CSV table of C-alpha atoms in Angstrom, one decimal:
chain,number,residue,atom,x,y,z
A,887,MET,CA,129.6,73.2,240.3
A,888,THR,CA,133.0,74.7,240.3
A,889,PHE,CA,134.7,76.7,237.5
A,890,GLU,CA,138.5,77.4,237.9
A,891,TYR,CA,140.2,80.3,236.1
A,892,PHE,CA,144.0,80.8,236.0
A,893,GLY,CA,145.0,84.4,235.3
A,894,THR,CA,145.6,87.8,236.8
A,895,LYS,CA,142.4,89.5,235.5
A,896,LEU,CA,139.1,88.4,237.1
A,897,PRO,CA,136.4,87.7,234.5
A,898,THR,CA,132.9,89.0,234.8
A,899,VAL,CA,130.3,86.3,235.6
A,900,GLU,CA,126.5,86.5,235.2
A,901,ILE,CA,124.0,83.8,236.2
A,902,SER,CA,120.6,83.5,234.5
A,903,ASP,CA,117.5,81.4,234.5
A,904,GLU,CA,117.2,79.4,231.3
A,905,LYS,CA,114.1,77.8,229.7
A,906,PRO,CA,114.0,75.1,227.0
A,907,PRO,CA,114.7,74.8,224.3
A,908,ILE,CA,118.4,75.2,225.2
A,909,THR,CA,120.5,76.1,222.2
A,910,ASN,CA,124.1,76.5,221.4
A,911,TYR,CA,125.7,79.5,219.5
A,912,PRO,CA,125.0,78.1,216.0
A,913,GLY,CA,121.3,77.6,217.1
A,914,ASP,CA,121.3,73.8,217.5
A,915,ASN,CA,118.9,72.5,220.1
A,916,LEU,CA,120.8,70.7,222.9
A,917,HIS,CA,119.1,67.8,224.7
A,918,MET,CA,119.7,68.4,228.3
A,919,LYS,CA,118.8,66.4,231.4
A,920,GLY,CA,117.2,68.3,234.3
A,921,ARG,CA,113.9,70.1,234.8
A,922,ALA,CA,115.4,73.5,235.9
A,923,PHE,CA,118.3,75.3,234.2
A,924,LYS,CA,120.8,78.0,235.1
A,925,GLY,CA,123.1,79.8,232.6
A,926,VAL,CA,126.6,80.7,233.6
A,927,HIS,CA,128.0,83.5,231.4
A,928,ILE,CA,131.7,84.3,231.7
A,929,HIS,CA,133.0,87.5,230.1
A,930,MET,CA,136.5,88.8,229.6
A,931,VAL,CA,138.2,85.4,229.2
A,932,VAL,CA,141.5,85.4,227.4
A,933,TRP,CA,140.6,84.8,223.7
A,934,ASP,CA,143.2,82.1,223.1
A,935,CYS,CA,142.8,80.3,226.4
A,936,ASN,CA,142.6,76.5,226.7
A,937,ILE,CA,139.4,75.3,228.3
A,938,ARG,CA,139.6,71.9,230.0
A,939,GLU,CA,136.1,70.6,230.8
A,940,ASN,CA,135.1,67.9,233.2
A,941,PHE,CA,131.3,67.8,233.5
A,942,ARG,CA,131.1,64.9,235.9
A,943,ALA,CA,128.9,66.0,238.9
A,944,ALA,CA,129.7,64.6,242.3
A,945,THR,CA,126.1,65.2,243.3
A,946,SER,CA,122.6,64.0,242.3
A,947,THR,CA,121.4,67.6,242.2
A,948,ILE,CA,123.2,68.5,238.9
A,949,LYS,CA,121.9,66.4,236.1
A,950,ASP,CA,123.7,67.9,233.0
A,951,VAL,CA,126.2,70.6,232.0
A,952,LYS,CA,126.9,71.8,228.5
A,953,GLN,CA,128.9,74.6,226.9
A,954,THR,CA,126.6,76.8,224.7
A,955,GLU,CA,129.1,79.3,223.4
A,956,GLN,CA,132.8,80.3,223.3
A,957,PHE,CA,133.6,83.3,221.2
A,958,GLU,CA,135.9,86.3,221.5
A,959,GLY,CA,136.4,86.3,225.3
A,960,TYR,CA,132.9,85.0,226.1
A,961,VAL,CA,132.1,81.5,227.3
A,962,SER,CA,128.7,80.3,228.4
A,963,TYR,CA,127.4,77.1,230.0
A,964,VAL,CA,124.0,75.8,231.0
A,965,ILE,CA,123.5,73.6,234.1
A,966,GLY,CA,120.5,71.3,234.2
A,967,TYR,CA,119.4,70.4,237.8
A,968,SER,CA,116.7,68.8,239.8
A,969,PRO,CA,113.8,71.2,240.5
A,970,LYS,CA,113.7,69.8,244.0
A,971,SER,CA,117.0,71.5,244.7
A,972,LYS,CA,117.3,75.3,245.0
A,973,TYR,CA,119.8,77.6,243.5
A,974,ILE,CA,121.5,79.4,246.3
A,975,GLY,CA,124.0,81.7,244.5
A,976,LYS,CA,127.6,82.0,243.5
A,977,SER,CA,130.8,82.6,245.3
A,978,ILE,CA,134.2,83.6,244.0
A,979,VAL,CA,137.4,82.6,245.8
A,980,ARG,CA,140.9,83.9,244.7
A,981,ALA,CA,144.2,82.4,245.6
A,982,GLY,CA,147.0,83.9,243.7
A,983,ARG,CA,146.5,83.3,240.0
A,984,LEU,CA,143.7,80.8,240.6
A,985,THR,CA,140.1,81.9,240.9
A,986,LYS,CA,137.3,79.5,241.7
A,987,LEU,CA,133.7,80.3,240.8
A,988,VAL,CA,131.4,78.1,242.8
A,989,ILE,CA,127.7,77.8,241.7
A,990,LYS,CA,125.8,76.6,244.8
A,991,PHE,CA,122.6,74.5,245.0
A,992,LYS,CA,120.8,73.3,248.1
A,993,ARG,CA,119.8,69.7,248.0
């Protein structure tokens, strides 16, 4: 799963284990596919940024992705994935103003 960020200041990123029920910021329950879940929490995003989302996964490991919050420089997502796969970690690659955050899973 790849997140791309355009800007000069690198945001802070935290990854967490999540357990159902998965809720969004107003507290609504989100129906998510997958049996294991990781939260991706991105801090220090420009408040008035445009977020383009494309949640199509090119792998059978990732079952679902949903945004759970966007408020005052904070954006969070939850990734639902197959429990047969294993979360490996994250990597951050910078190229000029483009930063790619890659969340890695082993099949």
